[in-house]
PDB file of C-alpha atoms and ligand atoms in Angstrom:
ATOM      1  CA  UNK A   1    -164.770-295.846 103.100  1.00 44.00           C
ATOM      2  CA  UNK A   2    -161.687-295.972 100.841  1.00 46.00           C
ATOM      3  CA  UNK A   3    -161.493-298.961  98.473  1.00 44.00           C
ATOM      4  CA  UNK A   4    -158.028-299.497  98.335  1.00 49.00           C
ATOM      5  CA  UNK A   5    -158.224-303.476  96.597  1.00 57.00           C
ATOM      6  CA  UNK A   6    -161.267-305.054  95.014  1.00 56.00           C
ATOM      7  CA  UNK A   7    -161.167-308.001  92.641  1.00 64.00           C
ATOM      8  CA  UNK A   8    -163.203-311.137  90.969  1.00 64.00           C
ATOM      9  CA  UNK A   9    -162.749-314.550  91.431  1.00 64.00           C
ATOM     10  CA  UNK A  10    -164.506-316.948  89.250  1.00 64.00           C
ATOM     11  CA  UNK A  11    -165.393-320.334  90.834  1.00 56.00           C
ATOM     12  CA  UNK A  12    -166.815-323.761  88.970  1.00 54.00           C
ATOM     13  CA  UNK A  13    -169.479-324.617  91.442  1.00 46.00           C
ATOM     14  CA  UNK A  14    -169.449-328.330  92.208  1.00 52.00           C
ATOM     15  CA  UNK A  15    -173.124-329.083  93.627  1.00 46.00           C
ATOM     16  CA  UNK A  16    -174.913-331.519  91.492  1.00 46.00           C
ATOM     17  CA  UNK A  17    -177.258-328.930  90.650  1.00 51.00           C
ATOM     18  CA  UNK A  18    -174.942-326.057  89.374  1.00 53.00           C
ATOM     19  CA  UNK A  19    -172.965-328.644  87.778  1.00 58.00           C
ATOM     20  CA  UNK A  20    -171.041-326.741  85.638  1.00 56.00           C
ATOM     21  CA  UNK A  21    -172.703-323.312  86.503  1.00 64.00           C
ATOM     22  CA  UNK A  22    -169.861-320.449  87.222  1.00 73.00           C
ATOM     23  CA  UNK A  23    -170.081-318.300  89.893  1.00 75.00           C
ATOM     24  CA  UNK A  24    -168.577-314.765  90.623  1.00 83.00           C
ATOM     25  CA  UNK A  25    -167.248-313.957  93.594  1.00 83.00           C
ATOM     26  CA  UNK A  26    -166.425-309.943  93.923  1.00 88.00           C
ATOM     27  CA  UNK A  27    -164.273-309.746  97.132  1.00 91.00           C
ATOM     28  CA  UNK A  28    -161.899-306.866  98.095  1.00 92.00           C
ATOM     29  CA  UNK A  29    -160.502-305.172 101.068  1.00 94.00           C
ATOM     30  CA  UNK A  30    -162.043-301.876 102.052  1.00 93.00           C
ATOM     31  CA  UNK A  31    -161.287-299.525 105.318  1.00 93.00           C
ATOM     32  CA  UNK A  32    -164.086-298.806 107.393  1.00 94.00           C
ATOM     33  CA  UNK A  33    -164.199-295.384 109.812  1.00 94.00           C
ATOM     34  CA  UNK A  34    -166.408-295.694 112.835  1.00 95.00           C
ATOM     35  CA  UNK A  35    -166.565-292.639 115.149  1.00 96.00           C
ATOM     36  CA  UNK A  36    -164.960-293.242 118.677  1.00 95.00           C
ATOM     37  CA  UNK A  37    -165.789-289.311 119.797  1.00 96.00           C
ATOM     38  CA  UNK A  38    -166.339-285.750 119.039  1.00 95.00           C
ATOM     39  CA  UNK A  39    -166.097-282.677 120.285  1.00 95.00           C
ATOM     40  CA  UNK A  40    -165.161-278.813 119.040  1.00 95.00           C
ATOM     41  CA  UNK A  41    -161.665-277.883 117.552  1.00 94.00           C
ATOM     42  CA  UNK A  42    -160.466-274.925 114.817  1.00 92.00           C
ATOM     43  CA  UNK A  43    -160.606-276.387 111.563  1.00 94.00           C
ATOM     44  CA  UNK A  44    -158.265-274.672 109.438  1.00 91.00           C
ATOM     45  CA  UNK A  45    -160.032-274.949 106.090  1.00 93.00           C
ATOM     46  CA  UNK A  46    -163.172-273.781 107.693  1.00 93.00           C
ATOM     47  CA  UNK A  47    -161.369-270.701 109.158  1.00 89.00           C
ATOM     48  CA  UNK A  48    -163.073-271.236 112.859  1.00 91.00           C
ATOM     49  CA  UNK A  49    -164.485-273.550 115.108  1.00 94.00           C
ATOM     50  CA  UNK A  50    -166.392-276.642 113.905  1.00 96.00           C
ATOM     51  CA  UNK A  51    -167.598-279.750 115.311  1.00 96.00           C
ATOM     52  CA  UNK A  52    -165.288-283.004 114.491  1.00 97.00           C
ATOM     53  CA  UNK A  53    -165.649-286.648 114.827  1.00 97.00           C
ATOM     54  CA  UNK A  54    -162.754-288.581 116.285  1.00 97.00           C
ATOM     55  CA  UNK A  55    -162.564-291.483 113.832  1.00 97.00           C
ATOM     56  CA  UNK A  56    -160.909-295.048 114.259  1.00 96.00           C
ATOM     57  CA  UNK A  57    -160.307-297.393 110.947  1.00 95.00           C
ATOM     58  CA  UNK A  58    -160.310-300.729 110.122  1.00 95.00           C
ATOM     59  CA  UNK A  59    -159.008-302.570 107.134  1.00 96.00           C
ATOM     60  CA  UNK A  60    -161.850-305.491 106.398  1.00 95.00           C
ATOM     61  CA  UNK A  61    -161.806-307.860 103.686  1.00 95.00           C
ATOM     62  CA  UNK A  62    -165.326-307.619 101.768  1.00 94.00           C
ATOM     63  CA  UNK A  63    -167.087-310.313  99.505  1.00 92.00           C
ATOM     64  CA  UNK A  64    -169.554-308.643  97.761  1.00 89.00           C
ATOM     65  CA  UNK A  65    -169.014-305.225  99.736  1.00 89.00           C
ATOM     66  CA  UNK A  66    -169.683-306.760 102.548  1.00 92.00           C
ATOM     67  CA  UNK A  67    -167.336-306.552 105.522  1.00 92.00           C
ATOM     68  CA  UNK A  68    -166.612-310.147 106.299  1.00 94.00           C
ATOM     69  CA  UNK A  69    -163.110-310.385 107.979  1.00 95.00           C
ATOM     70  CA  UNK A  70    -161.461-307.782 110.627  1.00 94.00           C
ATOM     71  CA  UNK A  71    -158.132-306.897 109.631  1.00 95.00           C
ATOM     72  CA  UNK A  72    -155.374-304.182 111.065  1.00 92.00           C
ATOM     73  CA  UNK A  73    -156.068-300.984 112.346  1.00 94.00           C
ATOM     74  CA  UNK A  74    -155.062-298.437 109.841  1.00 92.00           C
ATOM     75  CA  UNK A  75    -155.000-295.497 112.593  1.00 92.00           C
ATOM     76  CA  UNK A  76    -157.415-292.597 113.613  1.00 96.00           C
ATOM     77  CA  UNK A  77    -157.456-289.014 112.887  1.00 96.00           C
ATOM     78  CA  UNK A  78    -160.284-285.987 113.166  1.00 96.00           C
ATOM     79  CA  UNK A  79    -162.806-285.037 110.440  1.00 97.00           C
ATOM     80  CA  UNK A  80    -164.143-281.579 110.494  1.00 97.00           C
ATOM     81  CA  UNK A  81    -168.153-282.077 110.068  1.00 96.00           C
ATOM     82  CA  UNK A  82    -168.885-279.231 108.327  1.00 96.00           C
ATOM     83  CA  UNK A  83    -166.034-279.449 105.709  1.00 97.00           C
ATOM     84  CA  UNK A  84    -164.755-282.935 105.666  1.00 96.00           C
ATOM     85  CA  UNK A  85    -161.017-282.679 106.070  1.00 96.00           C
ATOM     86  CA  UNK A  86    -159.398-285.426 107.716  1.00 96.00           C
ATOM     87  CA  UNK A  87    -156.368-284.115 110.352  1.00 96.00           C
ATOM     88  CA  UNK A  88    -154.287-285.978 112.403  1.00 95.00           C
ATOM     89  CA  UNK A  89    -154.522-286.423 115.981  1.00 94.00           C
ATOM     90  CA  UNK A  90    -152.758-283.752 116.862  1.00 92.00           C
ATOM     91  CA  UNK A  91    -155.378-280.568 115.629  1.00 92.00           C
ATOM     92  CA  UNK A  92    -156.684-281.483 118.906  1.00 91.00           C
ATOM     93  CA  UNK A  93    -154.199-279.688 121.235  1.00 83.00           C
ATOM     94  CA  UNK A  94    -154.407-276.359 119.365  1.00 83.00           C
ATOM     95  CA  UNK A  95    -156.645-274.514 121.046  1.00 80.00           C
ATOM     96  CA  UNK A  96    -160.328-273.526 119.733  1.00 87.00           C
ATOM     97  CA  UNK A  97    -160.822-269.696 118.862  1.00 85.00           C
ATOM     98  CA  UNK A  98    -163.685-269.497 122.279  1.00 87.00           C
ATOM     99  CA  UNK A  99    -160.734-271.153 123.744  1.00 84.00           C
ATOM    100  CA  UNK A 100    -158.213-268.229 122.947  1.00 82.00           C
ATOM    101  CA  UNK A 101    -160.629-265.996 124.061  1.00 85.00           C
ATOM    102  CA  UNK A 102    -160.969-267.208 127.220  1.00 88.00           C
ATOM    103  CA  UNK A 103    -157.377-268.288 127.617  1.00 90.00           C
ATOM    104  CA  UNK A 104    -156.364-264.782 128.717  1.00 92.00           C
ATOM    105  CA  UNK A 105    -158.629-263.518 131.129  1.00 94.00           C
ATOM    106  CA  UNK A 106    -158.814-267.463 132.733  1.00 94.00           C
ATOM    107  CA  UNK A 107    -154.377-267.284 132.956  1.00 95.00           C
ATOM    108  CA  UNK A 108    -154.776-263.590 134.282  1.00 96.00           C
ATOM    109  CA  UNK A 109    -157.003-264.386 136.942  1.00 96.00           C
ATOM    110  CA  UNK A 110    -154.675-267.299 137.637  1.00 95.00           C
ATOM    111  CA  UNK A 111    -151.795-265.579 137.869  1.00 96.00           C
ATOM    112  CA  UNK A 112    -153.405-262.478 139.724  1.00 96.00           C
ATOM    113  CA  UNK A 113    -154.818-265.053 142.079  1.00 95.00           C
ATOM    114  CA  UNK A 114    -151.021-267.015 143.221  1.00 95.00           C
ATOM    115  CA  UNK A 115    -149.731-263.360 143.820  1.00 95.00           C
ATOM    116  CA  UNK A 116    -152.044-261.927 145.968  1.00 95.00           C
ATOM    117  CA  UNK A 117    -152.029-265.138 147.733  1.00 94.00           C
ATOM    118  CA  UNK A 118    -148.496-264.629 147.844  1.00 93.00           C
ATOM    119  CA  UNK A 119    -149.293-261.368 149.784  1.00 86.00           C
ATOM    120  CA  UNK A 120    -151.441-257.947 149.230  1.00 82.00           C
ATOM    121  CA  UNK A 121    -154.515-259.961 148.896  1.00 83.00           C
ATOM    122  CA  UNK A 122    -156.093-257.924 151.802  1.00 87.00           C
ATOM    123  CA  UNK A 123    -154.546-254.246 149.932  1.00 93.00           C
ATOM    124  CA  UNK A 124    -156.772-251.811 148.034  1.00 94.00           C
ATOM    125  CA  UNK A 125    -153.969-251.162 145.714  1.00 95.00           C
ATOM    126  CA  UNK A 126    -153.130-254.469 145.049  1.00 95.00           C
ATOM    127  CA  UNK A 127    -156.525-255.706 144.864  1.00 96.00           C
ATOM    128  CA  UNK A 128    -157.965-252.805 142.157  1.00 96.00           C
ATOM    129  CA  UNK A 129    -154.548-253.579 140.486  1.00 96.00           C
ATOM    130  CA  UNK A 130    -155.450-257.084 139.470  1.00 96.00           C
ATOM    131  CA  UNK A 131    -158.759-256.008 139.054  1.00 97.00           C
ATOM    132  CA  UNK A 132    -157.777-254.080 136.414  1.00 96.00           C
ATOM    133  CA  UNK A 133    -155.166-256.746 135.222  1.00 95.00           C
ATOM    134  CA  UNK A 134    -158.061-258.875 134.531  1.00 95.00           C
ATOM    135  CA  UNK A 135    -160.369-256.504 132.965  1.00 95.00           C
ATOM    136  CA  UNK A 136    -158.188-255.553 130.957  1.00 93.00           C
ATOM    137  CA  UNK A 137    -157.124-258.872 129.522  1.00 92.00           C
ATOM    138  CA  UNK A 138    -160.534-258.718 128.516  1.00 91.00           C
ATOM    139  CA  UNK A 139    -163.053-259.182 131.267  1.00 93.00           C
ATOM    140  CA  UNK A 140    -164.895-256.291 131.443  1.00 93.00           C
ATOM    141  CA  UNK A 141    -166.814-257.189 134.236  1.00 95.00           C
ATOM    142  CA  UNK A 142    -164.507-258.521 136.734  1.00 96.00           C
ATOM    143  CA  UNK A 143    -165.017-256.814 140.096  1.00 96.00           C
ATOM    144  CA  UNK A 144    -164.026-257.289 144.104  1.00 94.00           C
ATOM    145  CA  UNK A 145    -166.677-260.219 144.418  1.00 96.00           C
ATOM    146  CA  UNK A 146    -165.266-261.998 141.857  1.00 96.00           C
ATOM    147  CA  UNK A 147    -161.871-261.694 142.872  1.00 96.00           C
ATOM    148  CA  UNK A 148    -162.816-262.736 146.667  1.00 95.00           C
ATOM    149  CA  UNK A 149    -164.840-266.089 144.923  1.00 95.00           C
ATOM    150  CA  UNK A 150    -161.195-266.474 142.704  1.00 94.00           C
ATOM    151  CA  UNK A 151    -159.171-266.004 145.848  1.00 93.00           C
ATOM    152  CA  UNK A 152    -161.593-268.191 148.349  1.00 92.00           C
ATOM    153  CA  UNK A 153    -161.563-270.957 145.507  1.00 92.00           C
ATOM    154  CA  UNK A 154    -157.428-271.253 145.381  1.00 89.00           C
ATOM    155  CA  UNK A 155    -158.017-271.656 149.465  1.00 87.00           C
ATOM    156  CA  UNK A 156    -159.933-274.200 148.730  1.00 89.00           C
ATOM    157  CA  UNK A 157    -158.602-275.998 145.966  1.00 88.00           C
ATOM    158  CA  UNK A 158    -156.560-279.811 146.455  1.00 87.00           C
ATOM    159  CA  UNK A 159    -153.683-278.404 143.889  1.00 89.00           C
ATOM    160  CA  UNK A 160    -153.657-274.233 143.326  1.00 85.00           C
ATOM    161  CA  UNK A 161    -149.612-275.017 141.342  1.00 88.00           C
ATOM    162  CA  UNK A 162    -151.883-277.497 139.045  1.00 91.00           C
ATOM    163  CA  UNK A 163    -154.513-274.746 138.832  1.00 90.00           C
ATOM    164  CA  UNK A 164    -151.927-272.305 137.615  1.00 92.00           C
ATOM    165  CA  UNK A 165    -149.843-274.711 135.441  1.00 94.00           C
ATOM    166  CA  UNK A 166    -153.250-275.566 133.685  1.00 91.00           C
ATOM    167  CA  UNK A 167    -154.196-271.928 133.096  1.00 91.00           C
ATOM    168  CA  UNK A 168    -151.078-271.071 132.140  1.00 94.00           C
ATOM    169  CA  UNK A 169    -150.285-273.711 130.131  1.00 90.00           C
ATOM    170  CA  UNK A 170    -153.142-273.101 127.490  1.00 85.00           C
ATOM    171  CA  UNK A 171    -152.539-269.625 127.482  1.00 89.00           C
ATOM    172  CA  UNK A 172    -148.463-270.174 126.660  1.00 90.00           C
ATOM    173  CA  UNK A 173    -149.526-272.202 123.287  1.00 82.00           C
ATOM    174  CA  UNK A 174    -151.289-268.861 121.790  1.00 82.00           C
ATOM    175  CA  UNK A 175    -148.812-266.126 123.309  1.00 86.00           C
ATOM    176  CA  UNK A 176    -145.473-265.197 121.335  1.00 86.00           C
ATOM    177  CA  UNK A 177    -141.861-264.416 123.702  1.00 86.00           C
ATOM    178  CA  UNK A 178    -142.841-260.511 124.013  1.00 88.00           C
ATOM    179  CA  UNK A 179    -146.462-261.208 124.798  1.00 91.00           C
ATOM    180  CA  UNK A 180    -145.536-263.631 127.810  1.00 93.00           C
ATOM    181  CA  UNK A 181    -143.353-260.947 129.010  1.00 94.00           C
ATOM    182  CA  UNK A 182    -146.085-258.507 129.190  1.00 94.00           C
ATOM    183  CA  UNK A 183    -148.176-261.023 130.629  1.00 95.00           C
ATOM    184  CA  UNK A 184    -145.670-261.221 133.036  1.00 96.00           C
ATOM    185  CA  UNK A 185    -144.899-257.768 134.385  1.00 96.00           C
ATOM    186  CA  UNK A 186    -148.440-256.789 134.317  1.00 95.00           C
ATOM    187  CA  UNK A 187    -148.768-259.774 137.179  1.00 96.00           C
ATOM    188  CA  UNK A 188    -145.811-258.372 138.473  1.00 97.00           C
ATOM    189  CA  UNK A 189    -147.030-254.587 139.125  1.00 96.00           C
ATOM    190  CA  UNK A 190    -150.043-256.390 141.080  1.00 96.00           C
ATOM    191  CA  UNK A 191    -147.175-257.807 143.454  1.00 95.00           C
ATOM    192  CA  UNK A 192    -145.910-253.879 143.745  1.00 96.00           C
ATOM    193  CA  UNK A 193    -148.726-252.316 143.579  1.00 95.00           C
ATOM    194  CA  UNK A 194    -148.740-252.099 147.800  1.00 92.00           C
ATOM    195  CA  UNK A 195    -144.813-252.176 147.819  1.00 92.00           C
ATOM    196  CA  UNK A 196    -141.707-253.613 146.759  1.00 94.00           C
ATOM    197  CA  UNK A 197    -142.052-257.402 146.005  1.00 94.00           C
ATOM    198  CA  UNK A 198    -141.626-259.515 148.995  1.00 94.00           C
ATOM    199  CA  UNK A 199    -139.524-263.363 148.236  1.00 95.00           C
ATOM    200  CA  UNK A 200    -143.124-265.081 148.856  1.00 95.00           C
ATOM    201  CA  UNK A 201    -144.349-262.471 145.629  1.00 95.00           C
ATOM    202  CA  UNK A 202    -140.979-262.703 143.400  1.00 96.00           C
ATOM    203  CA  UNK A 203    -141.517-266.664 143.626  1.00 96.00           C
ATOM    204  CA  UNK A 204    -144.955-266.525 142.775  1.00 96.00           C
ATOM    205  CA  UNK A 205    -143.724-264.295 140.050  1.00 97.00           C
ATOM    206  CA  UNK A 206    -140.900-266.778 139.091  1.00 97.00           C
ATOM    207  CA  UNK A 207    -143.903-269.596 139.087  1.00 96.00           C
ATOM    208  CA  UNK A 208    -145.773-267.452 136.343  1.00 97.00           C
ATOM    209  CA  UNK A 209    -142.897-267.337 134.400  1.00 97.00           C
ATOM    210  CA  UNK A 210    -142.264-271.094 134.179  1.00 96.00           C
ATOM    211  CA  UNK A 211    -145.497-271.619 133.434  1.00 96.00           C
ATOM    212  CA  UNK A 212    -145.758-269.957 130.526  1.00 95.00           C
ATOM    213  CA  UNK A 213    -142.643-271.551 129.119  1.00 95.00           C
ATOM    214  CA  UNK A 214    -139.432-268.763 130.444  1.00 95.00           C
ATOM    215  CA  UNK A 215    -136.475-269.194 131.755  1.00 95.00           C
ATOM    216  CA  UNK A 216    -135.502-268.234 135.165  1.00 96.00           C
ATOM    217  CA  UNK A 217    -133.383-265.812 133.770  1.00 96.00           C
ATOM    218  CA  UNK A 218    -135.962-264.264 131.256  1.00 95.00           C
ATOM    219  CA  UNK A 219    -137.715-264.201 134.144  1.00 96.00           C
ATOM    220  CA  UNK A 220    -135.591-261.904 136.439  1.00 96.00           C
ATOM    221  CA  UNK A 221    -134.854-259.838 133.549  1.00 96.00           C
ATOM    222  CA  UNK A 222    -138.974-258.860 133.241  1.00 96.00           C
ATOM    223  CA  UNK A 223    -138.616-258.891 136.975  1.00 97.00           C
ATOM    224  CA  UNK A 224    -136.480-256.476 137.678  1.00 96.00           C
ATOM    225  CA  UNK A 225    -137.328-254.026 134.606  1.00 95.00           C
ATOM    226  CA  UNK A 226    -140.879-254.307 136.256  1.00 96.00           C
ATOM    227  CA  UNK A 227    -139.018-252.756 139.133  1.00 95.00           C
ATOM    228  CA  UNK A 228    -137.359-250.277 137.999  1.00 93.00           C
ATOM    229  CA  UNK A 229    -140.464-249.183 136.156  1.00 89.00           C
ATOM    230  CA  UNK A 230    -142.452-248.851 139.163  1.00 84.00           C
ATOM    231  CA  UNK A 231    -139.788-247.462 141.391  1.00 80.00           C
ATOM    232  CA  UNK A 232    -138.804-244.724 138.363  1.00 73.00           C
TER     233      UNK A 232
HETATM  234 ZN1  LIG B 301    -163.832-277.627 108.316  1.00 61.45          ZN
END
């Protein structure tokens, strides 16, 4: 509650009985927080993830503290519950610390999913590439069942571009220019891993790319260095 107005009034009661008698009225206007949601985010003063309440205000005028008369809303923000700071709206779309750490191996799998669909998804090479792809973005445990189940899934899913775009999406918020671009031709060497890259593969590849937030033309340029890397 902030108290941003209080005052007193002083009324000359008229009943026959208080004839005389003076009464004090203490009214004010006061902003009330009532919690619409919550949820996990990163609280910055904290240093890591917290729990938060999603909080909605009210202005109310108050006679005698007591909330008597709605007024404006006076906006919402996001408390931290452990430390108490208020944030704006927006702390919400940076991503949560669990979230980072799943953001990488979840767009890797994504990505290594759209290009073996794209062909090689049937190739050792290409296969125990993205294996590795994955693993290496940091789940250890990734293996050929659990690329069939990813693969099998995009066959069956209403939207695999939406798929990807989500993935990808959350992982371009955490990853600087260079890291994208690593992210990028590591993808790509899954594509050559049983070959050069065939058009269905380099627009997969292109996909990736515009996903996490390049050009077309940053794109060719990892593109084709991937190439020449592999081909070298
Ligand atoms: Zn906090």
């Amino acid at each position: 509650m902030i108290c941003k107005y209080w005052g007193v009034h002083r009324v000359t009661a008229r009943g026959s009985g208080l004839r005389g008698a003076r009464l004090l009225i203490i009214f004010g206007l006061r902003v009330f927080y009532r919690t619409i949601g919550q949820g996990a985010f990163h609280c910055q003063r904290c240093g890591g993830d917290r729990e938060y309440r999603h909080r909605a205000g009210r202005r109310w005028f108050t006679v005698f503290f007591i909330p008597v008369i709605p007024l404006n809303n006076v906006g919402e923000h996001v408390k931290c519950a452990v430390c108490g700071t208020r944030y704006r709206m927006g702390v919400l779309a940076l991503p949560t610390a669990a979230q980072m750490q799943e953001a990488l191996p979840a767009g890797m799998r994504a990505a290594a999913t759209v290009i073996l669909r794209a062909g090689g998804g049937s190739s050792a090479p290409a296969r125990r590439r993205a294996i590795d792809a994955v693993r290496g973005a940091g789940l250890a445990d990734y293996d050929d069942e659990a690329l069939d189940a990813d693969l099998s899934a995009a066959v069956m899913s209403a939207d695999p571009a939406q798929d990807l775009a989500s993935a990808l999406n959350r992982l371009a918020l955490q990853l600087a220019v260079p890291a994208r671009e690593w992210f990028l031709a590591d993808a790509v060497r899954i594509g050559l891993a049983d070959g050069p890259l065939s058009d269905e593969e380099r627009q997969a590849a292109q996909e990736i790319a515009a996903q996490l937030g390049m050009t077309p033309a940053q794109a060719r340029g990892v593109i084709s260095m991937t190439e020449e890397g592999a081909a070298a």
